[in-house]
Short mmCIF file of C-alpha atoms in Angstrom, two decimals:
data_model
loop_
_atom_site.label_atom_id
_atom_site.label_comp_id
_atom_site.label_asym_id
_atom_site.label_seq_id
_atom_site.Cartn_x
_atom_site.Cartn_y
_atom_site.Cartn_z
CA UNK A 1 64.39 -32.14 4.31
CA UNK A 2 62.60 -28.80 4.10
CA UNK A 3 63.67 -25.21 4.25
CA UNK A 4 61.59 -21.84 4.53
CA UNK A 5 62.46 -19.28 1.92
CA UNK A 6 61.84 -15.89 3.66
CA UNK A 7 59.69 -13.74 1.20
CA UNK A 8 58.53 -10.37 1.19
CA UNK A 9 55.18 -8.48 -0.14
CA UNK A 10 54.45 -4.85 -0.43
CA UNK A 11 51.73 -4.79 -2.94
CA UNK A 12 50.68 -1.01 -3.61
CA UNK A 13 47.52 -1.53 -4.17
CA UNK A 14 44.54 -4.16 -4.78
CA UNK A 15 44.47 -5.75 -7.25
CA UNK A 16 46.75 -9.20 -8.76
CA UNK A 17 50.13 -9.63 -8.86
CA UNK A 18 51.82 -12.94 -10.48
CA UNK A 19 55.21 -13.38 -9.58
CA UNK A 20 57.49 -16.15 -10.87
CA UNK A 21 60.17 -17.54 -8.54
CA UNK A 22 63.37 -19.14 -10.05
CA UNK A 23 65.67 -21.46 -8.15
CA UNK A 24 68.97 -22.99 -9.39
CA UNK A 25 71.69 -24.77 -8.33
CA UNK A 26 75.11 -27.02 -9.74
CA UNK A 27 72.34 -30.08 -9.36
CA UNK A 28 68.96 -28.73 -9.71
CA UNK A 29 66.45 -26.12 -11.44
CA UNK A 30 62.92 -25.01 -10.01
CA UNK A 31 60.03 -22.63 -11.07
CA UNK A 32 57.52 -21.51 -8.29
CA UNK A 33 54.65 -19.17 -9.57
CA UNK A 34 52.99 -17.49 -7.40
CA UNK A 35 50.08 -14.97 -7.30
CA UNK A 36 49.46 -12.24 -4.91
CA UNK A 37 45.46 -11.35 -4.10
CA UNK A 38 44.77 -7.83 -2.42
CA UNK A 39 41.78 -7.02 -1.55
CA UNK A 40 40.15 -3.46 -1.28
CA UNK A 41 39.94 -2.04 2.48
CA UNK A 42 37.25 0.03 1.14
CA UNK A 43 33.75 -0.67 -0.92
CA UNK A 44 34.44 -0.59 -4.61
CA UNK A 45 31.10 1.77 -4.91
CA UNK A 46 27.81 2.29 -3.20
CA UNK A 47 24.69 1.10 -4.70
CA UNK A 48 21.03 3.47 -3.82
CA UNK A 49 17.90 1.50 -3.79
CA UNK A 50 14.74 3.50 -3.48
CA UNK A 51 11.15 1.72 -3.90
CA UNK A 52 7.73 1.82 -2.48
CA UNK A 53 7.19 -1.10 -0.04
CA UNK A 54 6.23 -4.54 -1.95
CA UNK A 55 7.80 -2.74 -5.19
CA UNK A 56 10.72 -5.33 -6.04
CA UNK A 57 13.43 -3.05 -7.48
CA UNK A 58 16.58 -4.96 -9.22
CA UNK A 59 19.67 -3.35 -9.95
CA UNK A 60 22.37 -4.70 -12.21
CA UNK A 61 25.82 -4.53 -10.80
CA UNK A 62 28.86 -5.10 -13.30
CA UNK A 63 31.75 -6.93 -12.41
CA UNK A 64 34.54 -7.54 -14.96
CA UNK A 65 36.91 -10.77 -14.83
CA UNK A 66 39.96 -9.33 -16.63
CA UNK A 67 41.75 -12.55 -16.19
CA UNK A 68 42.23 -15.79 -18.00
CA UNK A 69 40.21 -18.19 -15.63
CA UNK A 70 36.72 -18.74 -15.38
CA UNK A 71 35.37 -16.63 -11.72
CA UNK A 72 32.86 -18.78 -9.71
CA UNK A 73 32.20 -16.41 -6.89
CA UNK A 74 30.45 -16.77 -3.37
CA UNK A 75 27.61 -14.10 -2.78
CA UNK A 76 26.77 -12.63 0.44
CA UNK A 77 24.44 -10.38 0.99
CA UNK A 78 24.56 -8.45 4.52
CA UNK A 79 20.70 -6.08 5.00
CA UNK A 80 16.93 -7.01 5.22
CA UNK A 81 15.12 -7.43 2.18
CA UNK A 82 17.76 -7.81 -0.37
CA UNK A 83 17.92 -10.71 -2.43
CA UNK A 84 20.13 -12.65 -5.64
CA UNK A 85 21.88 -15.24 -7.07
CA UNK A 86 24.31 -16.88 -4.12
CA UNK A 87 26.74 -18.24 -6.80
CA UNK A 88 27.61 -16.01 -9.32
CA UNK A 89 30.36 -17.25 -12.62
CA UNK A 90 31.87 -14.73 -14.47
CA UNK A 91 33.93 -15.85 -17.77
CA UNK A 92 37.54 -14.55 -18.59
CA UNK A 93 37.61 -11.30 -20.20
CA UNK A 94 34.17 -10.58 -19.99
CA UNK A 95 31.38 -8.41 -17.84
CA UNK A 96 28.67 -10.16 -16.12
CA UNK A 97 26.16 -7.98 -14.32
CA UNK A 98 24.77 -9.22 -11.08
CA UNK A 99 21.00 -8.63 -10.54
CA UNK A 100 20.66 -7.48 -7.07
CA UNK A 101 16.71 -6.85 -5.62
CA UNK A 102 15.99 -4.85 -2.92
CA UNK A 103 11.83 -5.67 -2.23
CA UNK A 104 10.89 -3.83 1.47
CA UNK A 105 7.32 -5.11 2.96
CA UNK A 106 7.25 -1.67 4.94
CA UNK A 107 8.78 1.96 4.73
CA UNK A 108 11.85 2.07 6.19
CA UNK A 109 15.82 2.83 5.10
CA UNK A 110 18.52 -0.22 5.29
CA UNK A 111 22.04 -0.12 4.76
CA UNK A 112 23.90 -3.20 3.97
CA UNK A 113 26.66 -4.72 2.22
CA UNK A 114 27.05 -6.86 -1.08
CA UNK A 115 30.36 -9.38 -0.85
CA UNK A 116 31.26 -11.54 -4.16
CA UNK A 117 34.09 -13.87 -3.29
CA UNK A 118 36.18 -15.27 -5.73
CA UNK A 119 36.75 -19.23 -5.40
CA UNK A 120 39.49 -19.17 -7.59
CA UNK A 121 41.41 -16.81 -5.70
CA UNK A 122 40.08 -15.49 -2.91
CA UNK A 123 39.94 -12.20 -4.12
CA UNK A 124 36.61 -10.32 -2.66
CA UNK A 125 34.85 -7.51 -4.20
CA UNK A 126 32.81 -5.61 -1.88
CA UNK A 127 30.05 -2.82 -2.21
CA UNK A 128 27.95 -0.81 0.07
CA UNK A 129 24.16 -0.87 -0.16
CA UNK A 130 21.69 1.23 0.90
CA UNK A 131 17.53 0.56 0.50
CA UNK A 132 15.06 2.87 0.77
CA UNK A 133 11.34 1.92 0.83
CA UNK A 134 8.44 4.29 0.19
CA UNK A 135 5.27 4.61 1.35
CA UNK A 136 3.21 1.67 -0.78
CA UNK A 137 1.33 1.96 -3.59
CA UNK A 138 -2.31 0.87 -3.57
CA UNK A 139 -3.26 -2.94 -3.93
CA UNK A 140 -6.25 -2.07 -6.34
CA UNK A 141 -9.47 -0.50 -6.20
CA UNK A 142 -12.56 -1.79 -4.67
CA UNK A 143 -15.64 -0.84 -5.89
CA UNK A 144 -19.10 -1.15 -4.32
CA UNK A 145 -22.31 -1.13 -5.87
CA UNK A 146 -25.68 -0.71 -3.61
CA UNK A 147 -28.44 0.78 -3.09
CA UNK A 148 -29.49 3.58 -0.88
CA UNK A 149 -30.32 1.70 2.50
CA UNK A 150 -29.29 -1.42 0.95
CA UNK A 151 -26.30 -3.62 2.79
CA UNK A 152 -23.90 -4.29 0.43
CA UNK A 153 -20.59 -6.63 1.19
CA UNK A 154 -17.09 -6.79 -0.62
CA UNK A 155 -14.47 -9.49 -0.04
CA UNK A 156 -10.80 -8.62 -0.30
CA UNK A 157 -7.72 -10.34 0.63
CA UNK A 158 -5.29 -9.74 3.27
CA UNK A 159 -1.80 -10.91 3.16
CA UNK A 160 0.77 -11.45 6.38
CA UNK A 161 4.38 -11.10 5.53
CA UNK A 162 5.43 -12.07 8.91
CA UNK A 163 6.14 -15.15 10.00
CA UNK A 164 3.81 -15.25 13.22
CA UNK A 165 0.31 -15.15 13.46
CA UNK A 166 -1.26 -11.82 13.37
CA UNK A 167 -4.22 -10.35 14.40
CA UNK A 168 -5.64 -6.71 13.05
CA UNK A 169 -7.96 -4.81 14.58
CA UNK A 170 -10.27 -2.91 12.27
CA UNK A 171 -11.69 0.64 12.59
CA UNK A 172 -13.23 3.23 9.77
CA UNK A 173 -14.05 7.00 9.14
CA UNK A 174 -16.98 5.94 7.31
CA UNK A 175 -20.37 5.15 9.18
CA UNK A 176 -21.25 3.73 6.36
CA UNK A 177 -18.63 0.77 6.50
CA UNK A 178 -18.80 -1.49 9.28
CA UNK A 179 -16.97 -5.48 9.67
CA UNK A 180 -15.72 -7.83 12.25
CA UNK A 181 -13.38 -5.71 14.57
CA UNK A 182 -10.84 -8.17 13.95
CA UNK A 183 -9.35 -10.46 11.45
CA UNK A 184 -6.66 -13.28 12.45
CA UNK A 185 -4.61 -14.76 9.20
CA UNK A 186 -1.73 -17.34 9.75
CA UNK A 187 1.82 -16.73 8.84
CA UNK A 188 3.03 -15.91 5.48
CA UNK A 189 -0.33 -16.12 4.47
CA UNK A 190 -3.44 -14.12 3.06
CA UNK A 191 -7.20 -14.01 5.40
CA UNK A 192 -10.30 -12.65 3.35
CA UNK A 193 -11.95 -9.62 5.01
CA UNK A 194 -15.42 -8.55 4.05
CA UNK A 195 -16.35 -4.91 3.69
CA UNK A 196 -19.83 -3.92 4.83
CA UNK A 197 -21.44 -1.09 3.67
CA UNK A 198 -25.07 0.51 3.87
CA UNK A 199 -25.26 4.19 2.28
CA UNK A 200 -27.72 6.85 3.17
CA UNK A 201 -26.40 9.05 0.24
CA UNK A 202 -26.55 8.51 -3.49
CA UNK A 203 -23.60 8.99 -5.47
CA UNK A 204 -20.13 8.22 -4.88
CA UNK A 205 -18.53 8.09 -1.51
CA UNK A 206 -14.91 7.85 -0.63
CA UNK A 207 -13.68 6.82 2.67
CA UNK A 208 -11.05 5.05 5.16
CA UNK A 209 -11.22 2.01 6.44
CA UNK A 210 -7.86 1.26 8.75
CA UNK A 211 -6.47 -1.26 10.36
CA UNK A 212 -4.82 0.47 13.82
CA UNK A 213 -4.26 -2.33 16.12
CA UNK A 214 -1.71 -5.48 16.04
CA UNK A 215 -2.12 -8.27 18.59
CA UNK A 216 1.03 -10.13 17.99
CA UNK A 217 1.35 -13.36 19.81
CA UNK A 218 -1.36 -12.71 22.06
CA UNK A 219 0.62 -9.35 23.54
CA UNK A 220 -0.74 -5.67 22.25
CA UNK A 221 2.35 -4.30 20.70
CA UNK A 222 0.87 -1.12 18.99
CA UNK A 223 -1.79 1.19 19.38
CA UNK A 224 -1.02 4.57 18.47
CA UNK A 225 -4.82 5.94 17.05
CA UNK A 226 -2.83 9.36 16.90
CA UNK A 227 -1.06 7.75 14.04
CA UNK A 228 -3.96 6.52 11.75
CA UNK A 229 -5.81 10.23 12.56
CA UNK A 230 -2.58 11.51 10.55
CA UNK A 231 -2.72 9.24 7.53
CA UNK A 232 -6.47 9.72 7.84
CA UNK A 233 -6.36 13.55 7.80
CA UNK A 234 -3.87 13.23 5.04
CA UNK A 235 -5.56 10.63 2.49
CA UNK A 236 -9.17 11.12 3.28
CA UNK A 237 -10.01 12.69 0.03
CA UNK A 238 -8.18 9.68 -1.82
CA UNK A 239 -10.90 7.00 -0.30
CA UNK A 240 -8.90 3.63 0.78
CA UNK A 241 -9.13 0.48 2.98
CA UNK A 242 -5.69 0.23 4.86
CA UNK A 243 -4.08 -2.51 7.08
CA UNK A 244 -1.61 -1.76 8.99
CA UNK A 245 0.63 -4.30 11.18
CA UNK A 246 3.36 -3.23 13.69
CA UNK A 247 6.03 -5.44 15.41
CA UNK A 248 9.50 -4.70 16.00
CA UNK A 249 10.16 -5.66 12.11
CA UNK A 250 7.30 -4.74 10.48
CA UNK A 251 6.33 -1.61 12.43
CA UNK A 252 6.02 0.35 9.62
CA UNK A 253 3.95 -2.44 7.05
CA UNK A 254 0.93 -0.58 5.44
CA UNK A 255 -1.47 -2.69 2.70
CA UNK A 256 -4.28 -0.54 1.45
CA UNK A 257 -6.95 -0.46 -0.94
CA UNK A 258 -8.77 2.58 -3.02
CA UNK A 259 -12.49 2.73 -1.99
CA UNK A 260 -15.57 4.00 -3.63
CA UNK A 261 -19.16 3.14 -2.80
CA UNK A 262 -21.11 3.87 -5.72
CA UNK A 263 -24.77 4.02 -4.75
CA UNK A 264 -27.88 4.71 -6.69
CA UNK A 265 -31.38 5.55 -5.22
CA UNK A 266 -33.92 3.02 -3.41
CA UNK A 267 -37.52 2.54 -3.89
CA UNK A 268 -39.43 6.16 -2.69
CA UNK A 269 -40.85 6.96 0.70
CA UNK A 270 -43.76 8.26 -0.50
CA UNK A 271 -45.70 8.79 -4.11
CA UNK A 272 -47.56 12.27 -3.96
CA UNK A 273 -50.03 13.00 -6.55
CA UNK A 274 -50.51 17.19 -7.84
CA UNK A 275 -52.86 18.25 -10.19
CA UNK A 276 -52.01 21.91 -10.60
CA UNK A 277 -53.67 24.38 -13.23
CA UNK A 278 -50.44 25.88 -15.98
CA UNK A 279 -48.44 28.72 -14.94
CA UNK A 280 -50.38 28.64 -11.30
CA UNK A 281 -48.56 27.59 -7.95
CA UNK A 282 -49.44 24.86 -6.23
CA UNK A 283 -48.27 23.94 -2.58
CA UNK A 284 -47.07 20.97 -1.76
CA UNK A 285 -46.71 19.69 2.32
CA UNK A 286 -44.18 17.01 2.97
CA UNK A 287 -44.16 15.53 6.85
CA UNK A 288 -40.62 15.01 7.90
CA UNK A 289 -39.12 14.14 11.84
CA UNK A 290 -36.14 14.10 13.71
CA UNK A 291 -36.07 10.83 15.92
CA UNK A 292 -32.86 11.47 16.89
CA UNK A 293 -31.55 13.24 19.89
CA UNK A 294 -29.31 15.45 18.39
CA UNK A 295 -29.96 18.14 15.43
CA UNK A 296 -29.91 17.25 12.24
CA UNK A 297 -29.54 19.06 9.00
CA UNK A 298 -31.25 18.25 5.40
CA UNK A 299 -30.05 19.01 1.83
CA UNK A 300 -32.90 19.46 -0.45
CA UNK A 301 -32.84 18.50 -4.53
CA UNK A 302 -35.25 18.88 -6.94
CA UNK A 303 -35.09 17.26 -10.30
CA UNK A 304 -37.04 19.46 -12.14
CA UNK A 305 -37.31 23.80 -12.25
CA UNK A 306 -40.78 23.51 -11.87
CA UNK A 307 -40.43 22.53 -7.77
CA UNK A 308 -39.43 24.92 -5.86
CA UNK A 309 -38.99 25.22 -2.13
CA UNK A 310 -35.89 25.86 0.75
CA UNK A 311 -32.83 23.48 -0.22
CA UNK A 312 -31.90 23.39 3.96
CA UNK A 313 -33.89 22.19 6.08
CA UNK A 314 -32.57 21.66 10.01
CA UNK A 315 -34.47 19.60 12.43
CA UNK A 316 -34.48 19.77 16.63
CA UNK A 317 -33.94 16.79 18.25
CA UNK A 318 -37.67 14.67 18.48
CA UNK A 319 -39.16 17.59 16.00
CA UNK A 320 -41.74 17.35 13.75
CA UNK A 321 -42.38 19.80 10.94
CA UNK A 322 -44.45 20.11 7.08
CA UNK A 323 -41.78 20.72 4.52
CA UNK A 324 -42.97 22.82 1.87
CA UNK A 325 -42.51 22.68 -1.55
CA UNK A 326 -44.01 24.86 -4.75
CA UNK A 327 -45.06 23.50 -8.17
CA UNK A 328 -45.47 26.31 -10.67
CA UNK A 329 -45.65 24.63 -14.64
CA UNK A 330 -45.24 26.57 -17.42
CA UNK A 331 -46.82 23.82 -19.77
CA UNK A 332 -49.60 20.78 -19.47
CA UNK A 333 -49.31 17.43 -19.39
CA UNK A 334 -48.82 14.40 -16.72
CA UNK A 335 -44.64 14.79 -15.41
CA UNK A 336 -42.94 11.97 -13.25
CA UNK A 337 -40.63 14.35 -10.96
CA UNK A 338 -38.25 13.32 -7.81
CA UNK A 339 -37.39 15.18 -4.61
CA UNK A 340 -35.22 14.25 -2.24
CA UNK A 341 -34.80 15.34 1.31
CA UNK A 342 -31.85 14.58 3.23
CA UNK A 343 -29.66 12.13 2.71
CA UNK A 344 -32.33 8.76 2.18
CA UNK A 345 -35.69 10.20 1.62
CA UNK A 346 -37.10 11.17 -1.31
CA UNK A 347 -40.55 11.46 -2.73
CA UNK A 348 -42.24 10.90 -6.38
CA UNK A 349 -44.11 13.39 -7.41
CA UNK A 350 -47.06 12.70 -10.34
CA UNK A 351 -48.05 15.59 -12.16
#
């Protein structure tokens, strides 16, 4: 038969304890070894992840096998977005480190809890964990190249972390930029957008385009324009497509883009030809209107310190008016000189 031996264990701490148990008798001798496991009632240490969203950030976490067997441990891994190995195998006497990632798709702060179970014997080595993603860092730049009063287009990609369809609405700062008003991409998956844009102004603009609106699952579950005015007051002078998506997950996902528009002048309105004796003054009437119903006002440049005239010009709504402009050259010869008024019209002047 069988009989219980009553023993008792008061370890003092975690940690292992062998114990070898010796049994004799007038007939018989027997060895038990035995091993106590404690565990810790408390994380062994707390691990701080901080990364912009879609920034993978790995951190190597030591764990040291002080024994004489070979660890194979069991990994789990309690809080969104982290991510490693699920077995782990640490050697005897030696320090493995385990690469944990923490990779957030939005801004947000996660606390969680890293486990690695020993096989062998059960012994568990916990740690806290806390992630902390950032607001993202740009996908790229897009640059646009165009004429003034010239369409130009730009394709980009955008992805969907989620695993639903998704549907953005689209809105911009820019008047400039216009699109479809809404783009649909599958799950886990990436939809091509194009940009649309048809300057009035030379040089290089820098806008917004956003993203403000998520129809998940055919249900509105976010519209909060108050909240794209802020990131749009704060950013503007950075210039940047954004997309924005917000469920009860992802309500904090932004993907964005830099944006500049770099636009060089069209073909002139008009060609005006001056023949002007040297170092007289010769006036020069440009017609200009308003069609709109609203005022306008016009910047004036002249390429050349021969032309002179106002550099503001402001127009009533449906008004009609002769700019004027002075040519006074200080030397002979024929000149091929620009003007521009406002922000598409300009004029060639041959002198």
């Amino acid at each position: 038969g069988f009989i219980s031996i009553p023993l008792k264990f008061c370890p003092l701490g975690p940690g292992h304890y062998p114990c070898k148990i010796l049994l004799t008798s007038n007939y018989d001798v027997r060895v038990y070894y035995i091993e106590g496991v404690v565990n810790e009632d408390q994380p062994e240490a707390t691990f701080e992840f901080e990364t912009p969203a879609l920034e993978p950030l790995t951190q190597n976490i030591p764990l040291t096998n002080e024994t004489k067997k070979e660890w194979k441990c069991q990994v789990k891994i309690e809080g969104k977005w982290f991510s490693g190995p699920s077995i782990f195998h640490v050697r005897p006497n030696e320090t493995v480190q385990y690469p944990l990632t923490f990779k957030p798709i939005s801004e947000c702060e996660i606390m969680g809890k890293l486990t690695l179970k020993n096989e062998v014997d059960g012994m568990e080595h916990i740690f806290n964990i806390k992630g902390i993603g950032k607001k993202p860092l740009a996908f790229g730049t897009i640059i646009m190249n165009c004429k003034v009063g010239d369409i130009a287009n730009k394709s980009i990609l955008v992805p969907n972390y989620s695993m639903t369809i998704v549907t953005f609405e689209v809105s911009s700062d820019l008047p400039i930029i216009a699109g479809n008003l809404q783009i649909t991409i599958e799950p886990n998956n990436s939809g091509s957008y194009v940009i649309n844009a048809c300057p009035l102004k030379r040089g290089i603009l820098k806008g917004i385009k956003s993203i403000y609106k998520i129809i998940y699952q055919d249900q509105e579950l976010f519209h909060n324009p108050l909240l794209i005015l802020s990131i749009v007051f704060v950013v503007v002078s950075l210039g940047f497509v954004l997309f924005c998506i917000s469920d009860e997950e992802l309500r904090n996902l932004r993907i964005w883009y830099y944006l500049e528009i770099h636009t060089s002048p069209g073909p002139p309105q008009n060609i005006i030809e001056v023949e002007c004796i040297s170092l007289e003054t010769n006036c020069i009437e440009v017609p200009i209107s308003n069609p709109k119903d609203e005022i306008i006002h016009i910047d004036v440049i002249f390429t050349n310190p021969a032309l002179s005239g106002f550099q503001e010009l402001t127009l009533n709504p449906l008004e009609s008016v002769n700019y004027i402009a002075w040519y006074s050259p200080a030397t002979t010869g024929y000149k091929e000189e620009r003007y521009g008024l406002g922000v598409a019209l300009y004029s060639i002047l041959l002198l």
